């Protein structure tokens, strides 16, 4: 009978806990630790207060080459490579550190309370590294900005233009980005209202007051009382 090392088990539990906090699925935990399925499921319930989600992992390689996921995944992967190659954090530790940094960057500029999930989930980030390791993805240099972006393996490198230099026509026109735009317009209006030029801006204020009211109600209900009458 194989005797299990207690200290190794403690390390695995610590590692699994960190990954559960970041949103890892059970399959990822099983691959990265030596803990049994039952113990991991119990740990998951203790940490998150609910049962782990069932079903298969997202295994689409194509997802990483669609425009917005491509930008997010490229950002994450660049940080991961830096962590793995140039810091003491390697493999799964590099993944955890890189994902934390990615979350910080992905949340920057996002409106508080918008409740939006990050584009790249922890499980997808883990899959991304597997895809690179198995040679299904590569980094291609954009011929306009010379940045390295994720692309399908063996795609021709010549003539590659990244998703930032050439975004699709509908880029950024999602429901959540509409809320962000509306709230930005509302904030701009409230600044205008507080200036001495209030009278001159009156017509603009009237026109946008309906949009402003609804946007602020969705995004920042606590700011309602700040609106000058
Ligand atoms: Zn580019």
PDB file of N, CA, C and O in Angstrom, residues 53-93:
ATOM      1  N   UNK A  53     -19.834  22.439 -10.762  1.00  0.00           N
ATOM      2  CA  UNK A  53     -20.607  22.262 -11.992  1.00  0.00           C
ATOM      3  C   UNK A  53     -20.216  20.975 -12.717  1.00  0.00           C
ATOM      4  O   UNK A  53     -19.051  20.580 -12.691  1.00  0.00           O
ATOM      5  N   UNK A  54     -21.224  20.340 -13.295  1.00  0.00           N
ATOM      6  CA  UNK A  54     -20.952  19.081 -14.025  1.00  0.00           C
ATOM      7  C   UNK A  54     -20.811  19.386 -15.509  1.00  0.00           C
ATOM      8  O   UNK A  54     -21.046  20.497 -15.946  1.00  0.00           O
ATOM      9  N   UNK A  55     -20.453  18.365 -16.254  1.00  0.00           N
ATOM     10  CA  UNK A  55     -20.354  18.532 -17.707  1.00  0.00           C
ATOM     11  C   UNK A  55     -18.917  18.637 -18.179  1.00  0.00           C
ATOM     12  O   UNK A  55     -17.992  18.688 -17.379  1.00  0.00           O
ATOM     13  N   UNK A  56     -18.784  18.678 -19.495  1.00  0.00           N
ATOM     14  CA  UNK A  56     -17.445  18.669 -20.089  1.00  0.00           C
ATOM     15  C   UNK A  56     -16.801  20.050 -20.030  1.00  0.00           C
ATOM     16  O   UNK A  56     -17.478  21.062 -19.900  1.00  0.00           O
ATOM     17  N   UNK A  57     -15.475  20.049 -20.176  1.00  0.00           N
ATOM     18  CA  UNK A  57     -14.751  21.314 -20.196  1.00  0.00           C
ATOM     19  C   UNK A  57     -14.924  21.976 -21.560  1.00  0.00           C
ATOM     20  O   UNK A  57     -15.161  21.298 -22.542  1.00  0.00           O
ATOM     21  N   UNK A  58     -14.795  23.311 -21.602  1.00  0.00           N
ATOM     22  CA  UNK A  58     -14.862  23.974 -22.915  1.00  0.00           C
ATOM     23  C   UNK A  58     -13.606  23.635 -23.709  1.00  0.00           C
ATOM     24  O   UNK A  58     -12.516  24.004 -23.312  1.00  0.00           O
ATOM     25  N   UNK A  59     -13.769  22.867 -24.788  1.00  0.00           N
ATOM     26  CA  UNK A  59     -12.556  22.387 -25.464  1.00  0.00           C
ATOM     27  C   UNK A  59     -12.343  22.984 -26.849  1.00  0.00           C
ATOM     28  O   UNK A  59     -11.553  22.492 -27.631  1.00  0.00           O
ATOM     29  N   UNK A  60     -13.053  24.075 -27.167  1.00  0.00           N
ATOM     30  CA  UNK A  60     -12.922  24.650 -28.507  1.00  0.00           C
ATOM     31  C   UNK A  60     -11.625  25.442 -28.657  1.00  0.00           C
ATOM     32  O   UNK A  60     -11.350  26.358 -27.884  1.00  0.00           O
ATOM     33  N   UNK A  61     -10.843  25.070 -29.653  1.00  0.00           N
ATOM     34  CA  UNK A  61      -9.616  25.813 -29.954  1.00  0.00           C
ATOM     35  C   UNK A  61      -9.977  27.109 -30.682  1.00  0.00           C
ATOM     36  O   UNK A  61      -9.346  28.143 -30.492  1.00  0.00           O
ATOM     37  N   UNK A  62     -11.027  27.029 -31.499  1.00  0.00           N
ATOM     38  CA  UNK A  62     -11.437  28.194 -32.304  1.00  0.00           C
ATOM     39  C   UNK A  62     -11.817  29.386 -31.437  1.00  0.00           C
ATOM     40  O   UNK A  62     -11.654  30.532 -31.830  1.00  0.00           O
ATOM     41  N   UNK A  63     -12.364  29.109 -30.237  1.00  0.00           N
ATOM     42  CA  UNK A  63     -12.798  30.195 -29.338  1.00  0.00           C
ATOM     43  C   UNK A  63     -11.665  31.195 -29.113  1.00  0.00           C
ATOM     44  O   UNK A  63     -11.896  32.400 -29.065  1.00  0.00           O
ATOM     45  N   UNK A  64     -10.427  30.685 -28.993  1.00  0.00           N
ATOM     46  CA  UNK A  64      -9.286  31.554 -28.691  1.00  0.00           C
ATOM     47  C   UNK A  64      -8.882  32.440 -29.863  1.00  0.00           C
ATOM     48  O   UNK A  64      -8.059  33.337 -29.708  1.00  0.00           O
ATOM     49  N   UNK A  65      -9.453  32.181 -31.042  1.00  0.00           N
ATOM     50  CA  UNK A  65      -9.075  33.003 -32.196  1.00  0.00           C
ATOM     51  C   UNK A  65     -10.188  33.986 -32.595  1.00  0.00           C
ATOM     52  O   UNK A  65     -10.013  34.762 -33.517  1.00  0.00           O
ATOM     53  N   UNK A  66     -11.334  33.948 -31.881  1.00  0.00           N
ATOM     54  CA  UNK A  66     -12.359  34.961 -32.136  1.00  0.00           C
ATOM     55  C   UNK A  66     -11.915  36.269 -31.468  1.00  0.00           C
ATOM     56  O   UNK A  66     -11.190  36.234 -30.466  1.00  0.00           O
ATOM     57  N   UNK A  67     -12.376  37.405 -31.968  1.00  0.00           N
ATOM     58  CA  UNK A  67     -11.656  38.657 -31.692  1.00  0.00           C
ATOM     59  C   UNK A  67     -11.487  39.034 -30.214  1.00  0.00           C
ATOM     60  O   UNK A  67     -10.374  39.244 -29.758  1.00  0.00           O
ATOM     61  N   UNK A  68     -12.577  39.095 -29.436  1.00  0.00           N
ATOM     62  CA  UNK A  68     -12.424  39.542 -28.045  1.00  0.00           C
ATOM     63  C   UNK A  68     -11.713  38.488 -27.180  1.00  0.00           C
ATOM     64  O   UNK A  68     -10.770  38.822 -26.459  1.00  0.00           O
ATOM     65  N   UNK A  69     -12.145  37.198 -27.252  1.00  0.00           N
ATOM     66  CA  UNK A  69     -11.399  36.186 -26.520  1.00  0.00           C
ATOM     67  C   UNK A  69      -9.919  36.152 -26.917  1.00  0.00           C
ATOM     68  O   UNK A  69      -9.051  35.915 -26.084  1.00  0.00           O
ATOM     69  N   UNK A  70      -9.634  36.450 -28.199  1.00  0.00           N
ATOM     70  CA  UNK A  70      -8.246  36.431 -28.662  1.00  0.00           C
ATOM     71  C   UNK A  70      -7.417  37.503 -27.950  1.00  0.00           C
ATOM     72  O   UNK A  70      -6.289  37.240 -27.517  1.00  0.00           O
ATOM     73  N   UNK A  71      -7.981  38.691 -27.791  1.00  0.00           N
ATOM     74  CA  UNK A  71      -7.248  39.783 -27.128  1.00  0.00           C
ATOM     75  C   UNK A  71      -7.015  39.425 -25.652  1.00  0.00           C
ATOM     76  O   UNK A  71      -5.906  39.535 -25.140  1.00  0.00           O
ATOM     77  N   UNK A  72      -8.078  38.944 -24.985  1.00  0.00           N
ATOM     78  CA  UNK A  72      -7.956  38.587 -23.565  1.00  0.00           C
ATOM     79  C   UNK A  72      -6.992  37.416 -23.367  1.00  0.00           C
ATOM     80  O   UNK A  72      -6.163  37.433 -22.465  1.00  0.00           O
ATOM     81  N   UNK A  73      -7.122  36.391 -24.206  1.00  0.00           N
ATOM     82  CA  UNK A  73      -6.275  35.209 -24.067  1.00  0.00           C
ATOM     83  C   UNK A  73      -4.820  35.545 -24.344  1.00  0.00           C
ATOM     84  O   UNK A  73      -3.921  35.035 -23.669  1.00  0.00           O
ATOM     85  N   UNK A  74      -4.591  36.410 -25.327  1.00  0.00           N
ATOM     86  CA  UNK A  74      -3.222  36.804 -25.656  1.00  0.00           C
ATOM     87  C   UNK A  74      -2.590  37.556 -24.486  1.00  0.00           C
ATOM     88  O   UNK A  74      -1.442  37.301 -24.120  1.00  0.00           O
ATOM     89  N   UNK A  75      -3.381  38.445 -23.880  1.00  0.00           N
ATOM     90  CA  UNK A  75      -2.895  39.185 -22.710  1.00  0.00           C
ATOM     91  C   UNK A  75      -2.513  38.204 -21.601  1.00  0.00           C
ATOM     92  O   UNK A  75      -1.416  38.263 -21.047  1.00  0.00           O
ATOM     93  N   UNK A  76      -3.438  37.272 -21.314  1.00  0.00           N
ATOM     94  CA  UNK A  76      -3.175  36.295 -20.259  1.00  0.00           C
ATOM     95  C   UNK A  76      -1.941  35.456 -20.592  1.00  0.00           C
ATOM     96  O   UNK A  76      -1.063  35.260 -19.750  1.00  0.00           O
ATOM     97  N   UNK A  77      -1.877  34.957 -21.824  1.00  0.00           N
ATOM     98  CA  UNK A  77      -0.796  34.028 -22.185  1.00  0.00           C
ATOM     99  C   UNK A  77       0.579  34.717 -22.132  1.00  0.00           C
ATOM    100  O   UNK A  77       1.569  34.102 -21.750  1.00  0.00           O
ATOM    101  N   UNK A  78       0.619  35.982 -22.498  1.00  0.00           N
ATOM    102  CA  UNK A  78       1.882  36.721 -22.436  1.00  0.00           C
ATOM    103  C   UNK A  78       2.359  36.823 -20.988  1.00  0.00           C
ATOM    104  O   UNK A  78       3.537  36.630 -20.702  1.00  0.00           O
ATOM    105  N   UNK A  79       1.420  37.103 -20.080  1.00  0.00           N
ATOM    106  CA  UNK A  79       1.776  37.193 -18.657  1.00  0.00           C
ATOM    107  C   UNK A  79       2.220  35.817 -18.165  1.00  0.00           C
ATOM    108  O   UNK A  79       3.213  35.691 -17.444  1.00  0.00           O
ATOM    109  N   UNK A  80       1.499  34.783 -18.584  1.00  0.00           N
ATOM    110  CA  UNK A  80       1.834  33.419 -18.148  1.00  0.00           C
ATOM    111  C   UNK A  80       3.260  33.045 -18.586  1.00  0.00           C
ATOM    112  O   UNK A  80       4.039  32.522 -17.781  1.00  0.00           O
ATOM    113  N   UNK A  81       3.596  33.326 -19.842  1.00  0.00           N
ATOM    114  CA  UNK A  81       4.931  32.978 -20.349  1.00  0.00           C
ATOM    115  C   UNK A  81       6.004  33.713 -19.552  1.00  0.00           C
ATOM    116  O   UNK A  81       7.037  33.141 -19.211  1.00  0.00           O
ATOM    117  N   UNK A  82       5.747  34.971 -19.252  1.00  0.00           N
ATOM    118  CA  UNK A  82       6.703  35.754 -18.465  1.00  0.00           C
ATOM    119  C   UNK A  82       6.891  35.108 -17.090  1.00  0.00           C
ATOM    120  O   UNK A  82       8.003  34.885 -16.637  1.00  0.00           O
ATOM    121  N   UNK A  83       5.762  34.784 -16.441  1.00  0.00           N
ATOM    122  CA  UNK A  83       5.807  34.182 -15.102  1.00  0.00           C
ATOM    123  C   UNK A  83       6.555  32.850 -15.128  1.00  0.00           C
ATOM    124  O   UNK A  83       7.404  32.576 -14.288  1.00  0.00           O
ATOM    125  N   UNK A  84       6.215  32.025 -16.104  1.00  0.00           N
ATOM    126  CA  UNK A  84       6.762  30.669 -16.170  1.00  0.00           C
ATOM    127  C   UNK A  84       8.267  30.679 -16.467  1.00  0.00           C
ATOM    128  O   UNK A  84       9.018  29.884 -15.921  1.00  0.00           O
ATOM    129  N   UNK A  85       8.679  31.607 -17.331  1.00  0.00           N
ATOM    130  CA  UNK A  85      10.076  31.592 -17.770  1.00  0.00           C
ATOM    131  C   UNK A  85      10.989  32.471 -16.922  1.00  0.00           C
ATOM    132  O   UNK A  85      12.164  32.173 -16.774  1.00  0.00           O
ATOM    133  N   UNK A  86      10.459  33.560 -16.385  1.00  0.00           N
ATOM    134  CA  UNK A  86      11.344  34.545 -15.751  1.00  0.00           C
ATOM    135  C   UNK A  86      11.116  34.757 -14.261  1.00  0.00           C
ATOM    136  O   UNK A  86      11.742  35.618 -13.654  1.00  0.00           O
ATOM    137  N   UNK A  87      10.193  34.026 -13.650  1.00  0.00           N
ATOM    138  CA  UNK A  87       9.994  34.160 -12.200  1.00  0.00           C
ATOM    139  C   UNK A  87      10.061  32.763 -11.564  1.00  0.00           C
ATOM    140  O   UNK A  87      10.000  31.758 -12.279  1.00  0.00           O
ATOM    141  N   UNK A  88      10.152  32.704 -10.229  1.00  0.00           N
ATOM    142  CA  UNK A  88      10.200  31.383  -9.580  1.00  0.00           C
ATOM    143  C   UNK A  88       8.894  30.590  -9.729  1.00  0.00           C
ATOM    144  O   UNK A  88       8.874  29.389  -9.468  1.00  0.00           O
ATOM    145  N   UNK A  89       7.812  31.251 -10.135  1.00  0.00           N
ATOM    146  CA  UNK A  89       6.534  30.533 -10.299  1.00  0.00           C
ATOM    147  C   UNK A  89       6.536  29.774 -11.624  1.00  0.00           C
ATOM    148  O   UNK A  89       6.751  30.366 -12.675  1.00  0.00           O
ATOM    149  N   UNK A  90       6.334  28.465 -11.548  1.00  0.00           N
ATOM    150  CA  UNK A  90       6.321  27.665 -12.777  1.00  0.00           C
ATOM    151  C   UNK A  90       5.008  26.914 -12.898  1.00  0.00           C
ATOM    152  O   UNK A  90       4.303  26.695 -11.913  1.00  0.00           O
ATOM    153  N   UNK A  91       4.717  26.508 -14.126  1.00  0.00           N
ATOM    154  CA  UNK A  91       3.540  25.692 -14.453  1.00  0.00           C
ATOM    155  C   UNK A  91       2.266  26.169 -13.767  1.00  0.00           C
ATOM    156  O   UNK A  91       1.838  27.276 -14.012  1.00  0.00           O
ATOM    157  N   UNK A  92       1.719  25.339 -12.842  1.00  0.00           N
ATOM    158  CA  UNK A  92       0.416  25.692 -12.265  1.00  0.00           C
ATOM    159  C   UNK A  92       0.498  26.955 -11.398  1.00  0.00           C
ATOM    160  O   UNK A  92      -0.439  27.760 -11.370  1.00  0.00           O
ATOM    161  N   UNK A  93       1.638  27.168 -10.733  1.00  0.00           N
ATOM    162  CA  UNK A  93       1.792  28.398  -9.934  1.00  0.00           C
ATOM    163  C   UNK A  93       1.836  29.626 -10.847  1.00  0.00           C
ATOM    164  O   UNK A  93       1.268  30.673 -10.534  1.00  0.00           O
TER     165      UNK A  93
END
